[in-house]
XYZ file of N, CA, C and O in Angstrom:
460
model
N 18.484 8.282 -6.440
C 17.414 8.818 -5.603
C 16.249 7.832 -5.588
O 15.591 7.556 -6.591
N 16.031 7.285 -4.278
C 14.298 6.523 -4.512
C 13.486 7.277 -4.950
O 13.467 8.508 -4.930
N 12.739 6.506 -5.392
C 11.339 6.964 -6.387
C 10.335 5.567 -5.889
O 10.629 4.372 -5.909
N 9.138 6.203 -5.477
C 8.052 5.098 -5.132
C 6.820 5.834 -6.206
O 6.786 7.054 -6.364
N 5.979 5.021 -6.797
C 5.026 5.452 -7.442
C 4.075 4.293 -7.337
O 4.290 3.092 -7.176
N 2.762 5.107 -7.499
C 1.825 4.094 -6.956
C 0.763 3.895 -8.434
O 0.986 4.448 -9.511
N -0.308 3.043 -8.165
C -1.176 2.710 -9.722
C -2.125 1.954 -9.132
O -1.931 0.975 -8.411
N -3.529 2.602 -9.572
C -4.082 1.081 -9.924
C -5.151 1.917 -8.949
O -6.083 1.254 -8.495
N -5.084 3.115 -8.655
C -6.420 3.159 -7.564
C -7.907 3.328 -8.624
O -7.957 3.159 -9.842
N -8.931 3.679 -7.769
C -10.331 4.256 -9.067
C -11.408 4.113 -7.943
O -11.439 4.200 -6.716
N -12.162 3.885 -8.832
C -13.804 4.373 -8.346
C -14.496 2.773 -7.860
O -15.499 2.775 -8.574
N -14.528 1.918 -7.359
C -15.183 0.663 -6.962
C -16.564 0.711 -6.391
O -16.851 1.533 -5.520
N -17.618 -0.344 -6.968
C -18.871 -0.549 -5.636
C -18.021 -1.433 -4.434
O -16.941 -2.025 -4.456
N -19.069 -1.217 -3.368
C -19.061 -1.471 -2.004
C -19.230 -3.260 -2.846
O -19.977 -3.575 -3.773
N -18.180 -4.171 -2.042
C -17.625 -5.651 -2.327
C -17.038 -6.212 -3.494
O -17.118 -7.359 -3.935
N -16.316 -5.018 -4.004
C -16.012 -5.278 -4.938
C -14.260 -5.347 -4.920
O -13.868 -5.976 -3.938
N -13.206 -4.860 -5.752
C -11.804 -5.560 -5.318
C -11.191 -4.513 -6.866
O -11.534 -4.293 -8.028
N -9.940 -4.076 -5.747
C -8.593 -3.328 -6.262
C -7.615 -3.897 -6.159
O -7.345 -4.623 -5.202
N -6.709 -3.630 -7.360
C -5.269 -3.651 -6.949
C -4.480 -2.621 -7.239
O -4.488 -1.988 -8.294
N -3.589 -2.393 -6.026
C -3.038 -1.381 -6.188
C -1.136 -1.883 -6.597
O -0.618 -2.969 -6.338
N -0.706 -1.101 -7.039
C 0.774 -1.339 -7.570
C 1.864 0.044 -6.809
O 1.764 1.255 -7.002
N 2.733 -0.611 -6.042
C 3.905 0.502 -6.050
C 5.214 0.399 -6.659
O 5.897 -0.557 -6.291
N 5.685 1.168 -7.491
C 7.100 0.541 -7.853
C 8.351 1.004 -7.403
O 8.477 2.094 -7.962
N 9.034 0.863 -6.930
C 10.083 0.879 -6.114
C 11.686 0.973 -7.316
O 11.742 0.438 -8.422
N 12.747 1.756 -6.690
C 13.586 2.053 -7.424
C 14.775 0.660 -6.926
O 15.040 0.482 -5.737
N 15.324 -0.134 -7.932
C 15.827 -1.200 -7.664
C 16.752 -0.746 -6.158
O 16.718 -1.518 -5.199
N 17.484 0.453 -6.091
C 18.539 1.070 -4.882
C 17.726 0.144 -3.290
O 18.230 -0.468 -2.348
N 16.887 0.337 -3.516
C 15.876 0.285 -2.010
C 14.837 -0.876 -1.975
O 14.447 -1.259 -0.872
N 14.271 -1.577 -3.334
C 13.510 -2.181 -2.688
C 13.533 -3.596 -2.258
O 12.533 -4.243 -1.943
N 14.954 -4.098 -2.272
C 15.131 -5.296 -1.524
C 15.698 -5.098 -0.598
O 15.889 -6.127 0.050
N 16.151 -4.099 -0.113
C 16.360 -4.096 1.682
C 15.691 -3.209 2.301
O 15.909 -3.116 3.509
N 14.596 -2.216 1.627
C 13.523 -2.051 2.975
C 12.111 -2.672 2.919
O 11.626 -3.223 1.930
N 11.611 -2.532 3.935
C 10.116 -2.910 4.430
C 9.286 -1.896 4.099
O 9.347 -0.728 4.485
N 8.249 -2.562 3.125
C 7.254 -1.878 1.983
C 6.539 -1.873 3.027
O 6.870 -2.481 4.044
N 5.078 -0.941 2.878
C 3.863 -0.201 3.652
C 2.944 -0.331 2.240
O 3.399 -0.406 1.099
N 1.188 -0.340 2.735
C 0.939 0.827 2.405
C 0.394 1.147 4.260
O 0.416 0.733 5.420
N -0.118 2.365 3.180
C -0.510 3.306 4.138
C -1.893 4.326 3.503
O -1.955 4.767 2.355
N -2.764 4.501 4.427
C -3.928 5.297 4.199
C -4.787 6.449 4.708
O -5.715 6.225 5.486
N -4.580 7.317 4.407
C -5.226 9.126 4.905
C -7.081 9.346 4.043
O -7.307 9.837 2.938
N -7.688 9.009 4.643
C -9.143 9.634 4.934
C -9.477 11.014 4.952
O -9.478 11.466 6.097
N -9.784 11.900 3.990
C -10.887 13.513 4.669
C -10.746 13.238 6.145
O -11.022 12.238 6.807
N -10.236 14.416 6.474
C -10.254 14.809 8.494
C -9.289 13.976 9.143
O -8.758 14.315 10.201
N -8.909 12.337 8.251
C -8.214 12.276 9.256
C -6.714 11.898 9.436
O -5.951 12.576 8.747
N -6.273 11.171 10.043
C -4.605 10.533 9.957
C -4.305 9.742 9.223
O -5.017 8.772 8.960
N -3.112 9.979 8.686
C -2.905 8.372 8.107
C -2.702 7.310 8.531
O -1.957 7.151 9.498
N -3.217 6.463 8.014
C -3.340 5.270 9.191
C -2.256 4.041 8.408
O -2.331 4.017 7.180
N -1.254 3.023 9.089
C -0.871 1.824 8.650
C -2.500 0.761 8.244
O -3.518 0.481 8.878
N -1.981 0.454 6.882
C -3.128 -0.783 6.344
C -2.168 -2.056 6.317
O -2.570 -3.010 6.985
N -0.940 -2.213 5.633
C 0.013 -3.560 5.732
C 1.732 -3.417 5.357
O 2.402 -2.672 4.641
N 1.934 -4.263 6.028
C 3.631 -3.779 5.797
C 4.187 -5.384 5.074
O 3.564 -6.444 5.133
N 5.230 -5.196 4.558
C 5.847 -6.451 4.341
C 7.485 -6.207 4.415
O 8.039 -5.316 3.771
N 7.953 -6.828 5.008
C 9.273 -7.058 5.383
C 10.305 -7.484 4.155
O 9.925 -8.575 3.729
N 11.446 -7.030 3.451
C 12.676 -8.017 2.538
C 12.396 -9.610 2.679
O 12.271 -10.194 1.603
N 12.258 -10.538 4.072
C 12.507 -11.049 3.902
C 10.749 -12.137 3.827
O 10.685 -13.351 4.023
N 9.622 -11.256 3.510
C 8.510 -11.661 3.247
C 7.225 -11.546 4.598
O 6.005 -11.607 4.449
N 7.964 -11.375 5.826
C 6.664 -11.085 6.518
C 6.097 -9.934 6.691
O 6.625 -8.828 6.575
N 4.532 -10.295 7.096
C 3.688 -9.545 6.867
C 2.521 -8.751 8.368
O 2.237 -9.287 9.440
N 2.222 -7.766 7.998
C 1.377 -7.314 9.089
C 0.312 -6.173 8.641
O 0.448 -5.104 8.046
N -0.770 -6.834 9.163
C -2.051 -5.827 8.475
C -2.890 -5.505 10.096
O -2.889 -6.012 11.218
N -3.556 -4.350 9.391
C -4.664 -3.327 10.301
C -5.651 -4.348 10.801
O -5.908 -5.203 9.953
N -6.338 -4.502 12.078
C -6.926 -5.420 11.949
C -8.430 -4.941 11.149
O -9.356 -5.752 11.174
N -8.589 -3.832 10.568
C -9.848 -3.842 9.905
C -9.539 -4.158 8.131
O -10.472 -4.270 7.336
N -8.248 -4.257 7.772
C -8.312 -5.304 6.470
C -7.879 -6.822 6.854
O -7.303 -7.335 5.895
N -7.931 -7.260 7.414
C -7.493 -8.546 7.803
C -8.295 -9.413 7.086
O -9.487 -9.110 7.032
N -7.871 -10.590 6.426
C -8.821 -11.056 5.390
C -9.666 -10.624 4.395
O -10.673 -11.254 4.070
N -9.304 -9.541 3.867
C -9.618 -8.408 2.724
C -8.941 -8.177 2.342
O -9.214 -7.551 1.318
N -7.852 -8.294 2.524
C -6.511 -6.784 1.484
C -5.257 -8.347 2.359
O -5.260 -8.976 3.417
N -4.467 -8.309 1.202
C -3.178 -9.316 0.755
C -2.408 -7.868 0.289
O -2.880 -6.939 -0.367
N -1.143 -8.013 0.832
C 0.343 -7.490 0.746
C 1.151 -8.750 0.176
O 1.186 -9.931 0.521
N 1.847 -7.954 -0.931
C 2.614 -8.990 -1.747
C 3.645 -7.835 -2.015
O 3.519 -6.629 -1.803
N 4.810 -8.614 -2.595
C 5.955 -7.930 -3.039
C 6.423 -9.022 -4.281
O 6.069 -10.201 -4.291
N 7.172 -8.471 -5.182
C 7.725 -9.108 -6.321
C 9.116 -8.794 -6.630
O 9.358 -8.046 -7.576
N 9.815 -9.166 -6.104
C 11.629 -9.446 -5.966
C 11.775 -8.315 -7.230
O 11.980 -7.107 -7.350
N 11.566 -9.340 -7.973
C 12.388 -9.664 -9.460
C 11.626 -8.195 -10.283
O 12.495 -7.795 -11.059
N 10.666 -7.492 -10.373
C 9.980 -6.322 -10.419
C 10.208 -5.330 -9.600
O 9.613 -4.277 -9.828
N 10.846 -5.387 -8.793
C 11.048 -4.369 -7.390
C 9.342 -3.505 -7.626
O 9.042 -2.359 -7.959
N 8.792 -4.333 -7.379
C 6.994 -3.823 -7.270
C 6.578 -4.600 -6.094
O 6.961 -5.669 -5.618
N 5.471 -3.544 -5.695
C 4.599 -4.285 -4.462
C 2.956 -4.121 -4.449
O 2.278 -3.113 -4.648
N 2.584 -5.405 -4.159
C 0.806 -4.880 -4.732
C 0.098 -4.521 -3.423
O 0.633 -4.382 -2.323
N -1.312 -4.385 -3.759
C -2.402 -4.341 -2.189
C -3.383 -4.976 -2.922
O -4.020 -4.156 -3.583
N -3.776 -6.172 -3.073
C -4.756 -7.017 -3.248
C -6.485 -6.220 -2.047
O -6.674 -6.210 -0.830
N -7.041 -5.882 -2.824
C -8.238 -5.535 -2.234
C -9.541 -6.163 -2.338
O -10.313 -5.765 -3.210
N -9.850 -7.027 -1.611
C -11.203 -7.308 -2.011
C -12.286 -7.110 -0.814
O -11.851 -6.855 0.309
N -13.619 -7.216 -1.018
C -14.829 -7.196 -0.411
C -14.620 -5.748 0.491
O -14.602 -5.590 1.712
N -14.474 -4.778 -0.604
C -14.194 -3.521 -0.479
C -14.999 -2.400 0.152
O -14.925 -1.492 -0.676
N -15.762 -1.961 1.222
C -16.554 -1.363 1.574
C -16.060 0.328 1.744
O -14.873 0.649 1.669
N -17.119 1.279 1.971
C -17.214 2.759 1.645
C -16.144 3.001 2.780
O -15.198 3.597 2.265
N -15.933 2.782 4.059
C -14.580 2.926 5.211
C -13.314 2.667 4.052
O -12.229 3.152 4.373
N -13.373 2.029 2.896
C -11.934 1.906 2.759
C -11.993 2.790 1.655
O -11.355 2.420 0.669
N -12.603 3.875 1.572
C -12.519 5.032 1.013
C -11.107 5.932 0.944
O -11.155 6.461 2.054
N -10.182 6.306 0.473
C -8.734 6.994 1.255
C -7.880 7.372 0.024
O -7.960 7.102 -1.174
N -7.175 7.978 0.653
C -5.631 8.382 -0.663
C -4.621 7.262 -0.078
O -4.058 7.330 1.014
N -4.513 6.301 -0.949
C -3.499 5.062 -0.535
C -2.362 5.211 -0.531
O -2.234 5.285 -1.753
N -0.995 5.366 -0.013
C 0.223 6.001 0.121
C 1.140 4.566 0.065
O 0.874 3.616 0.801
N 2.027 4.552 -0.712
C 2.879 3.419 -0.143
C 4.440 4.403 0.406
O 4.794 5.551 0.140
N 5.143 3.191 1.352
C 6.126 3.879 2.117
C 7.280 2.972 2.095
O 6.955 2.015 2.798
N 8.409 2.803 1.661
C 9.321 2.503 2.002
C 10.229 2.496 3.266
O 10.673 3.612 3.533
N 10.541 1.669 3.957
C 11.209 1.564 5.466
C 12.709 1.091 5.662
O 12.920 0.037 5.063
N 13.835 1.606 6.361
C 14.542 1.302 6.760
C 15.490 1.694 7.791
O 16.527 2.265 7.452
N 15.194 1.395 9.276
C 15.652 2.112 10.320
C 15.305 3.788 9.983
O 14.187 4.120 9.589
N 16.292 4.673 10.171
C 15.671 5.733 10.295
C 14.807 6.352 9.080
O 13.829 7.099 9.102
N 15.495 5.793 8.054
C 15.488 6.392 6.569
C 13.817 5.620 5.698
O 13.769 4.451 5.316
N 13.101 6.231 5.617
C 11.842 6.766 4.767
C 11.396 7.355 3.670
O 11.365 8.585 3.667
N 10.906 6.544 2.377
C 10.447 7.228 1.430
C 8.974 7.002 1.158
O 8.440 6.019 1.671
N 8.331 7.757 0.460
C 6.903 8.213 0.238
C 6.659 7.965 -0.746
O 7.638 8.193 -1.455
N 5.447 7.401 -1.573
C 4.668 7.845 -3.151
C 4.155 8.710 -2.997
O 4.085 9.155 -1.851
N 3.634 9.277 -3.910
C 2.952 10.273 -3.824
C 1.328 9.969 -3.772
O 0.624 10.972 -3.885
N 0.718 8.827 -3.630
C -0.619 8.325 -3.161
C -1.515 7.928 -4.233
O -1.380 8.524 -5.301
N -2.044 7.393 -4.179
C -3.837 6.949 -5.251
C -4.908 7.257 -4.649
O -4.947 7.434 -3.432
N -6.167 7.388 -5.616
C -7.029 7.614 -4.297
C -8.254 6.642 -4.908
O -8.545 6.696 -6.103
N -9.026 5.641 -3.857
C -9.329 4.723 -3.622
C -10.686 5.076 -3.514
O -10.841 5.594 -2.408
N -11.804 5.037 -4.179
C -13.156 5.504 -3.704
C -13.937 4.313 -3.846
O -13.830 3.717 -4.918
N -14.689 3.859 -2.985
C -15.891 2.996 -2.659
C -17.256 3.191 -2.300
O -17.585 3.256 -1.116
N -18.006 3.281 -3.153
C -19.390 3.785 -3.603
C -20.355 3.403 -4.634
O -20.130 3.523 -5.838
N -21.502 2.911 -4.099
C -22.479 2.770 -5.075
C -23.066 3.737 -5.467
O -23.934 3.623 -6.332
């Protein structure tokens, strides 16, 4: 059965830098395409960055040069490098596993940015 679990969220000031950790069950995480993903109070969850098996990458354009998506083979782990962190990137951070139809979930971190 996949299992995604996430780590590493907390309490940050505004420019300051997270990392977040998902770990992935060896079954799945070299042939699907890692996420995260992020839900706000009121609103949707929104895509923040994806990374592909075979290493490419695609981010929101409001972390673009802030937040790095990485994956680690050999760990079946995937990080979210966060820096110059402002109160918008406030959220419950979700990572998602991808593959054609088939989808798995963590169960989320939650990410607060505040002085």
């Amino acid at each position: 059965q996949a299992q995604l679990v996430e780590s590493g969220g907390g309490l940050v000031q505004p420019g300051g830098s997270l990392r977040l950790s998902c770990a992935a069950s060896r079954s799945i995480f070299n042939r699907y395409t890692m996420g995260w993903y992020r839900q706000a109070p009121g609103k949707q969850r929104d895509l923040v960055a994806t990374i592909t098996s075979g290493g490419s990458t695609n981010y929101a354009d409001s972390v673009k040069g802030r937040f790095t998506i990485i994956r680690d083979n050999a760990k079946n782990t995937m990080y979210l490098q966060m820096n110059s962190l402002k109160p918008e990137d406030t959220a419950v951070y979700y990572c998602k596993a991808t593959m054609g139809l088939s989808s798995y979930w963590g169960q989320g971190t939650q990410v607060t940015v505040s002085s």
